[in-house]
């Protein structure tokens, strides 16, 4: 039987590349997005152009009922859920001293609450032997100024992943996080000067920005037959950034 995967935040960036890679690996893929229907359609088009099978499902992952519907709709359309990759996320930056509570709340609602909601539905619906993978970030180790809300949210993601791995004992389900370093997507590039981008891209000993495909390959490993013995881990895929 064809295996199925949900990829949240797959209309663009890292999530899109993960969806494309999993489709190439043979999964039927749900491309989740929150706002950008046109870009989600583009992702579906790219997958279908290479012979893959994918559908787009809109759901804001910070909303409990929308996450429930995302999973229910997937089961109705595809029959089962074998892999869940939670890539949707945001990275607004502000120094703590500015006391931007709204930015903090939005970041926590999307990145941490969203992860909690997605992991809860994944735990409930995933088939035995399935794989759950959430996106964290290697920037946790850097503690850069202005990254407070984002780093707090991703530290929470890493905690949730390890707890869920223990809760799913006996079902042969693995739960891991992938923590990229800087990747050339809108989330990273937006609001940065060329100089900042060049500086950050030189921090890793490999001396380049990551590409979405660098991360899609790691997710493909964790979701595929060779990744089954990796569980409750945070895989820092970052070219040596931290
Ligand atoms: P992008 O900004 O390129 O893409 C974000 C994706 O998430 C889009 O598909 C967007 O959908 C979706 N999304 C945003 N908010 C929601 C929401 N509330 N509900 C559902 N979907 C939502 O980000 P990246 O691809 O760069 O980031 C992907 C993940 O990787 C994030 O978790 C990020 O924190 C993490 N990461 C990224 C790094 C980087 O340097 N890029 C480094 C380390 C970690 P829509 O198009 O509809 O808005």
mmCIF file of C-alpha atoms and ligand atoms in Angstrom:
data_model
loop_
_atom_site.group_PDB
_atom_site.id
_atom_site.type_symbol
_atom_site.label_atom_id
_atom_site.label_comp_id
_atom_site.label_asym_id
_atom_site.label_seq_id
_atom_site.Cartn_x
_atom_site.Cartn_y
_atom_site.Cartn_z
ATOM 1 C CA UNK A 1 0.000 0.000 0.000
ATOM 2 C CA UNK A 2 1.150 3.551 -0.736
ATOM 3 C CA UNK A 3 2.332 5.314 2.410
ATOM 4 C CA UNK A 4 1.089 8.770 3.292
ATOM 5 C CA UNK A 5 2.671 11.847 4.830
ATOM 6 C CA UNK A 6 1.390 15.158 6.134
ATOM 7 C CA UNK A 7 3.849 18.042 5.809
ATOM 8 C CA UNK A 8 2.771 21.221 7.592
ATOM 9 C CA UNK A 9 3.944 24.538 6.149
ATOM 10 C CA UNK A 10 4.635 22.928 2.799
ATOM 11 C CA UNK A 11 3.497 25.740 0.497
ATOM 12 C CA UNK A 12 7.036 27.114 0.388
ATOM 13 C CA UNK A 13 10.507 26.975 1.904
ATOM 14 C CA UNK A 14 11.800 23.874 3.675
ATOM 15 C CA UNK A 15 8.336 22.290 3.964
ATOM 16 C CA UNK A 16 7.790 22.394 0.203
ATOM 17 C CA UNK A 17 11.113 20.700 -0.453
ATOM 18 C CA UNK A 18 10.316 18.036 2.173
ATOM 19 C CA UNK A 19 6.922 17.395 0.536
ATOM 20 C CA UNK A 20 8.602 17.063 -2.871
ATOM 21 C CA UNK A 21 11.253 14.682 -1.520
ATOM 22 C CA UNK A 22 8.740 12.481 0.315
ATOM 23 C CA UNK A 23 6.620 12.316 -2.852
ATOM 24 C CA UNK A 24 9.719 11.183 -4.774
ATOM 25 C CA UNK A 25 10.279 8.601 -2.025
ATOM 26 C CA UNK A 26 6.819 7.221 -2.859
ATOM 27 C CA UNK A 27 4.574 8.846 -0.253
ATOM 28 C CA UNK A 28 1.194 10.377 -1.048
ATOM 29 C CA UNK A 29 1.624 13.812 0.501
ATOM 30 C CA UNK A 30 -0.659 16.368 2.145
ATOM 31 C CA UNK A 31 0.708 19.856 1.542
ATOM 32 C CA UNK A 32 -0.537 21.973 4.445
ATOM 33 C CA UNK A 33 -0.479 25.781 4.350
ATOM 34 C CA UNK A 34 -2.208 28.625 6.187
ATOM 35 C CA UNK A 35 -2.555 31.545 3.780
ATOM 36 C CA UNK A 36 -0.763 31.053 0.502
ATOM 37 C CA UNK A 37 -3.123 28.923 -1.631
ATOM 38 C CA UNK A 38 -1.350 29.888 -4.856
ATOM 39 C CA UNK A 39 2.011 28.723 -3.561
ATOM 40 C CA UNK A 40 0.480 25.525 -2.178
ATOM 41 C CA UNK A 41 -0.956 24.847 -5.651
ATOM 42 C CA UNK A 42 2.470 25.487 -7.142
ATOM 43 C CA UNK A 43 3.949 22.904 -4.758
ATOM 44 C CA UNK A 44 1.266 20.392 -5.790
ATOM 45 C CA UNK A 45 2.032 21.121 -9.447
ATOM 46 C CA UNK A 46 5.758 20.474 -8.898
ATOM 47 C CA UNK A 47 5.007 17.164 -7.180
ATOM 48 C CA UNK A 48 2.577 16.025 -9.867
ATOM 49 C CA UNK A 49 5.033 17.014 -12.603
ATOM 50 C CA UNK A 50 7.453 14.378 -11.294
ATOM 51 C CA UNK A 51 4.726 11.714 -11.095
ATOM 52 C CA UNK A 52 3.977 12.179 -7.390
ATOM 53 C CA UNK A 53 0.631 12.297 -5.617
ATOM 54 C CA UNK A 54 -0.288 15.284 -3.416
ATOM 55 C CA UNK A 55 -3.233 17.319 -2.173
ATOM 56 C CA UNK A 56 -3.269 20.746 -0.513
ATOM 57 C CA UNK A 57 -5.097 21.241 2.798
ATOM 58 C CA UNK A 58 -5.461 24.655 4.405
ATOM 59 C CA UNK A 59 -5.195 24.751 8.196
ATOM 60 C CA UNK A 60 -3.748 27.252 10.632
ATOM 61 C CA UNK A 61 -1.685 25.011 12.905
ATOM 62 C CA UNK A 62 -2.147 27.307 15.909
ATOM 63 C CA UNK A 63 -5.920 26.581 15.880
ATOM 64 C CA UNK A 64 -7.075 23.379 17.598
ATOM 65 C CA UNK A 65 -10.114 22.720 15.385
ATOM 66 C CA UNK A 66 -8.180 23.383 12.164
ATOM 67 C CA UNK A 67 -5.429 20.925 13.143
ATOM 68 C CA UNK A 68 -8.070 18.303 13.981
ATOM 69 C CA UNK A 69 -9.682 18.876 10.582
ATOM 70 C CA UNK A 70 -6.308 18.609 8.821
ATOM 71 C CA UNK A 71 -5.812 15.113 10.233
ATOM 72 C CA UNK A 72 -9.425 13.996 9.753
ATOM 73 C CA UNK A 73 -9.422 15.250 6.158
ATOM 74 C CA UNK A 74 -6.161 13.401 5.479
ATOM 75 C CA UNK A 75 -7.627 10.126 6.741
ATOM 76 C CA UNK A 76 -10.767 10.638 4.661
ATOM 77 C CA UNK A 77 -8.751 11.406 1.528
ATOM 78 C CA UNK A 78 -5.755 9.066 1.908
ATOM 79 C CA UNK A 79 -6.923 6.382 4.343
ATOM 80 C CA UNK A 80 -4.099 6.497 6.920
ATOM 81 C CA UNK A 81 -1.201 8.606 8.146
ATOM 82 C CA UNK A 82 2.285 7.049 8.189
ATOM 83 C CA UNK A 83 4.506 10.120 8.520
ATOM 84 C CA UNK A 84 3.931 13.577 10.011
ATOM 85 C CA UNK A 85 6.481 16.318 9.362
ATOM 86 C CA UNK A 86 5.752 19.535 11.216
ATOM 87 C CA UNK A 87 7.627 22.296 9.399
ATOM 88 C CA UNK A 88 5.232 25.274 9.683
ATOM 89 C CA UNK A 89 6.777 28.082 11.682
ATOM 90 C CA UNK A 90 7.510 31.803 11.919
ATOM 91 C CA UNK A 91 10.546 33.806 13.075
ATOM 92 C CA UNK A 92 9.721 37.400 14.034
ATOM 93 C CA UNK A 93 12.627 39.013 15.877
ATOM 94 C CA UNK A 94 12.646 41.583 18.668
ATOM 95 C CA UNK A 95 14.946 42.269 21.635
ATOM 96 C CA UNK A 96 13.481 41.268 24.984
ATOM 97 C CA UNK A 97 13.864 44.834 26.332
ATOM 98 C CA UNK A 98 11.250 46.043 23.787
ATOM 99 C CA UNK A 99 8.658 43.971 25.662
ATOM 100 C CA UNK A 100 6.803 43.080 22.463
ATOM 101 C CA UNK A 101 4.308 40.759 24.111
ATOM 102 C CA UNK A 102 2.209 40.434 20.978
ATOM 103 C CA UNK A 103 5.202 39.187 18.969
ATOM 104 C CA UNK A 104 6.056 36.782 21.791
ATOM 105 C CA UNK A 105 2.484 35.462 21.989
ATOM 106 C CA UNK A 106 2.224 35.046 18.187
ATOM 107 C CA UNK A 107 5.522 33.184 18.040
ATOM 108 C CA UNK A 108 4.599 30.861 20.897
ATOM 109 C CA UNK A 109 1.091 30.309 19.461
ATOM 110 C CA UNK A 110 2.412 29.306 16.038
ATOM 111 C CA UNK A 111 5.674 27.552 16.874
ATOM 112 C CA UNK A 112 5.025 25.964 20.272
ATOM 113 C CA UNK A 113 1.225 25.684 20.634
ATOM 114 C CA UNK A 114 1.127 24.669 16.961
ATOM 115 C CA UNK A 115 3.662 21.912 17.602
ATOM 116 C CA UNK A 116 1.709 20.701 20.638
ATOM 117 C CA UNK A 117 -1.510 20.539 18.591
ATOM 118 C CA UNK A 118 0.133 18.791 15.628
ATOM 119 C CA UNK A 119 1.971 16.283 17.840
ATOM 120 C CA UNK A 120 -1.266 15.507 19.728
ATOM 121 C CA UNK A 121 -3.127 14.706 16.497
ATOM 122 C CA UNK A 122 -0.122 12.818 15.120
ATOM 123 C CA UNK A 123 0.035 10.679 18.272
ATOM 124 C CA UNK A 124 -3.677 9.957 17.990
ATOM 125 C CA UNK A 125 -3.817 9.101 14.295
ATOM 126 C CA UNK A 126 -0.415 7.857 13.131
ATOM 127 C CA UNK A 127 -0.156 4.195 12.146
ATOM 128 C CA UNK A 128 1.980 1.892 14.288
ATOM 129 C CA UNK A 129 5.522 1.978 12.887
ATOM 130 C CA UNK A 130 5.042 5.595 11.795
ATOM 131 C CA UNK A 131 7.441 8.540 12.003
ATOM 132 C CA UNK A 132 6.908 11.985 13.497
ATOM 133 C CA UNK A 133 9.417 14.748 12.760
ATOM 134 C CA UNK A 134 9.249 18.371 13.966
ATOM 135 C CA UNK A 135 11.450 21.283 12.912
ATOM 136 C CA UNK A 136 13.494 22.961 15.616
ATOM 137 C CA UNK A 137 16.464 25.286 14.979
ATOM 138 C CA UNK A 138 20.227 25.217 15.544
ATOM 139 C CA UNK A 139 20.062 28.907 16.508
ATOM 140 C CA UNK A 140 19.121 27.690 20.003
ATOM 141 C CA UNK A 141 22.843 27.165 20.649
ATOM 142 C CA UNK A 142 23.752 30.699 19.527
ATOM 143 C CA UNK A 143 21.434 32.753 21.759
ATOM 144 C CA UNK A 144 21.612 35.637 19.241
ATOM 145 C CA UNK A 145 20.099 38.952 20.417
ATOM 146 C CA UNK A 146 16.449 39.425 19.259
ATOM 147 C CA UNK A 147 15.814 35.668 18.912
ATOM 148 C CA UNK A 148 14.284 35.317 22.406
ATOM 149 C CA UNK A 149 10.702 34.380 21.479
ATOM 150 C CA UNK A 150 11.840 32.132 18.614
ATOM 151 C CA UNK A 151 14.487 30.315 20.656
ATOM 152 C CA UNK A 152 12.038 29.882 23.558
ATOM 153 C CA UNK A 153 9.482 28.374 21.179
ATOM 154 C CA UNK A 154 11.975 25.972 19.585
ATOM 155 C CA UNK A 155 13.407 24.889 22.962
ATOM 156 C CA UNK A 156 9.826 23.917 23.776
ATOM 157 C CA UNK A 157 9.560 21.949 20.531
ATOM 158 C CA UNK A 158 12.637 19.904 21.461
ATOM 159 C CA UNK A 159 11.127 19.156 24.870
ATOM 160 C CA UNK A 160 7.790 18.048 23.410
ATOM 161 C CA UNK A 161 9.442 15.723 20.893
ATOM 162 C CA UNK A 162 11.365 13.808 23.558
ATOM 163 C CA UNK A 163 8.306 13.459 25.809
ATOM 164 C CA UNK A 164 6.115 12.210 22.960
ATOM 165 C CA UNK A 165 8.734 9.610 21.985
ATOM 166 C CA UNK A 166 8.361 8.176 25.501
ATOM 167 C CA UNK A 167 4.573 8.393 25.469
ATOM 168 C CA UNK A 168 4.410 6.335 22.257
ATOM 169 C CA UNK A 169 6.331 3.408 23.758
ATOM 170 C CA UNK A 170 5.185 0.083 22.326
ATOM 171 C CA UNK A 171 3.870 1.416 19.007
ATOM 172 C CA UNK A 172 7.178 1.421 17.100
ATOM 173 C CA UNK A 173 6.643 5.113 16.308
ATOM 174 C CA UNK A 174 9.739 7.341 16.279
ATOM 175 C CA UNK A 175 9.559 11.020 17.228
ATOM 176 C CA UNK A 176 12.490 13.278 16.373
ATOM 177 C CA UNK A 177 13.345 16.894 15.684
ATOM 178 C CA UNK A 178 15.536 18.240 12.902
ATOM 179 C CA UNK A 179 17.288 21.493 13.811
ATOM 180 C CA UNK A 180 18.609 23.275 10.711
ATOM 181 C CA UNK A 181 21.145 26.080 10.687
ATOM 182 C CA UNK A 182 20.447 29.057 8.394
ATOM 183 C CA UNK A 183 18.583 27.970 5.245
ATOM 184 C CA UNK A 184 17.962 30.216 2.241
ATOM 185 C CA UNK A 185 14.191 30.711 2.587
ATOM 186 C CA UNK A 186 11.929 33.712 3.092
ATOM 187 C CA UNK A 187 11.881 33.056 6.858
ATOM 188 C CA UNK A 188 15.663 33.515 7.072
ATOM 189 C CA UNK A 189 16.299 36.074 4.325
ATOM 190 C CA UNK A 190 13.469 38.507 5.120
ATOM 191 C CA UNK A 191 14.649 41.700 6.841
ATOM 192 C CA UNK A 192 18.380 40.908 6.649
ATOM 193 C CA UNK A 193 20.981 42.972 4.780
ATOM 194 C CA UNK A 194 23.255 41.281 2.234
ATOM 195 C CA UNK A 195 26.111 41.783 4.694
ATOM 196 C CA UNK A 196 24.230 40.007 7.510
ATOM 197 C CA UNK A 197 23.341 37.137 5.174
ATOM 198 C CA UNK A 198 26.967 36.745 4.082
ATOM 199 C CA UNK A 199 28.195 36.883 7.681
ATOM 200 C CA UNK A 200 25.711 34.233 8.842
ATOM 201 C CA UNK A 201 26.398 32.007 5.849
ATOM 202 C CA UNK A 202 30.115 31.900 6.790
ATOM 203 C CA UNK A 203 29.536 30.771 10.387
ATOM 204 C CA UNK A 204 29.387 27.072 9.508
ATOM 205 C CA UNK A 205 32.763 25.507 8.622
ATOM 206 C CA UNK A 206 31.183 24.418 5.340
ATOM 207 C CA UNK A 207 30.824 28.168 4.643
ATOM 208 C CA UNK A 208 27.527 28.358 2.802
ATOM 209 C CA UNK A 209 23.852 28.813 3.579
ATOM 210 C CA UNK A 210 21.878 25.606 3.746
ATOM 211 C CA UNK A 211 19.347 24.846 1.011
ATOM 212 C CA UNK A 212 15.889 23.387 1.694
ATOM 213 C CA UNK A 213 17.057 20.177 -0.013
ATOM 214 C CA UNK A 214 19.798 19.723 2.633
ATOM 215 C CA UNK A 215 17.015 19.405 5.206
ATOM 216 C CA UNK A 216 14.622 17.422 3.001
ATOM 217 C CA UNK A 217 17.323 14.752 2.649
ATOM 218 C CA UNK A 218 17.643 14.443 6.437
ATOM 219 C CA UNK A 219 13.868 14.220 6.856
ATOM 220 C CA UNK A 220 13.724 11.615 4.093
ATOM 221 C CA UNK A 221 16.258 9.537 6.047
ATOM 222 C CA UNK A 222 14.260 9.796 9.284
ATOM 223 C CA UNK A 223 10.986 9.013 7.481
ATOM 224 C CA UNK A 224 12.438 6.132 5.474
ATOM 225 C CA UNK A 225 13.601 2.578 6.148
ATOM 226 C CA UNK A 226 17.143 3.576 7.211
ATOM 227 C CA UNK A 227 15.975 5.974 9.949
ATOM 228 C CA UNK A 228 13.989 3.569 12.107
ATOM 229 C CA UNK A 229 16.493 3.238 14.942
ATOM 230 C CA UNK A 230 16.781 7.006 15.500
ATOM 231 C CA UNK A 231 14.281 8.005 18.188
ATOM 232 C CA UNK A 232 13.831 10.882 20.667
ATOM 233 C CA UNK A 233 16.722 12.798 19.078
ATOM 234 C CA UNK A 234 17.386 16.297 17.844
ATOM 235 C CA UNK A 235 19.356 16.013 14.622
ATOM 236 C CA UNK A 236 21.297 19.254 14.128
ATOM 237 C CA UNK A 237 21.691 19.517 10.356
ATOM 238 C CA UNK A 238 23.643 22.735 9.937
ATOM 239 C CA UNK A 239 27.006 22.292 8.184
ATOM 240 C CA UNK A 240 28.659 22.672 11.590
ATOM 241 C CA UNK A 241 26.966 26.014 12.444
ATOM 242 C CA UNK A 242 26.678 25.054 16.119
HETATM 243 P P1 LIG B 1 9.080 29.789 5.313
HETATM 244 O O1 LIG B 1 8.735 31.114 5.864
HETATM 245 O O2 LIG B 1 9.834 29.696 4.022
HETATM 246 O O3 LIG B 1 7.744 28.915 5.151
HETATM 247 C C1 LIG B 1 6.878 28.824 6.235
HETATM 248 C C2 LIG B 1 5.774 27.844 5.930
HETATM 249 O O4 LIG B 1 4.988 27.685 7.130
HETATM 250 C C3 LIG B 1 4.835 28.300 4.844
HETATM 251 O O5 LIG B 1 4.420 27.172 4.103
HETATM 252 C C4 LIG B 1 3.666 28.894 5.631
HETATM 253 O O6 LIG B 1 2.405 28.812 4.963
HETATM 254 C C5 LIG B 1 3.637 27.978 6.823
HETATM 255 N N1 LIG B 1 2.982 28.552 7.999
HETATM 256 C C6 LIG B 1 3.326 29.660 8.693
HETATM 257 N N2 LIG B 1 2.455 29.852 9.712
HETATM 258 C C7 LIG B 1 1.544 28.841 9.641
HETATM 259 C C8 LIG B 1 0.403 28.481 10.386
HETATM 260 N N3 LIG B 1 0.004 29.208 11.431
HETATM 261 N N4 LIG B 1 -0.295 27.391 10.011
HETATM 262 C C9 LIG B 1 0.090 26.633 8.952
HETATM 263 N N5 LIG B 1 1.168 26.928 8.206
HETATM 264 C C10 LIG B 1 1.881 28.022 8.538
HETATM 265 O O7 LIG B 1 9.877 29.029 6.480
HETATM 266 P P2 LIG B 1 11.019 27.897 6.396
HETATM 267 O O8 LIG B 1 10.649 26.913 5.378
HETATM 268 O O9 LIG B 1 12.321 28.563 6.352
HETATM 269 O O10 LIG B 1 10.893 27.241 7.858
HETATM 270 C C11 LIG B 1 10.331 25.962 8.055
HETATM 271 C C12 LIG B 1 10.643 25.502 9.466
HETATM 272 O O11 LIG B 1 12.051 25.387 9.621
HETATM 273 C C13 LIG B 1 10.167 26.468 10.553
HETATM 274 O O12 LIG B 1 9.668 25.726 11.642
HETATM 275 C C14 LIG B 1 11.448 27.193 10.947
HETATM 276 O O13 LIG B 1 11.396 27.667 12.265
HETATM 277 C C15 LIG B 1 12.469 26.095 10.769
HETATM 278 N N6 LIG B 1 13.826 26.586 10.550
HETATM 279 C C16 LIG B 1 14.135 27.396 9.491
HETATM 280 C C17 LIG B 1 15.418 27.851 9.317
HETATM 281 C C18 LIG B 1 15.800 28.768 8.207
HETATM 282 O O14 LIG B 1 16.909 29.320 8.245
HETATM 283 N N7 LIG B 1 14.986 28.964 7.195
HETATM 284 C C19 LIG B 1 16.494 27.485 10.253
HETATM 285 C C20 LIG B 1 16.057 26.632 11.332
HETATM 286 C C21 LIG B 1 14.779 26.208 11.463
HETATM 287 P P3 LIG B 1 1.822 30.033 4.075
HETATM 288 O O15 LIG B 1 2.621 30.024 2.817
HETATM 289 O O16 LIG B 1 0.395 29.712 3.855
HETATM 290 O O17 LIG B 1 2.038 31.276 4.881
#
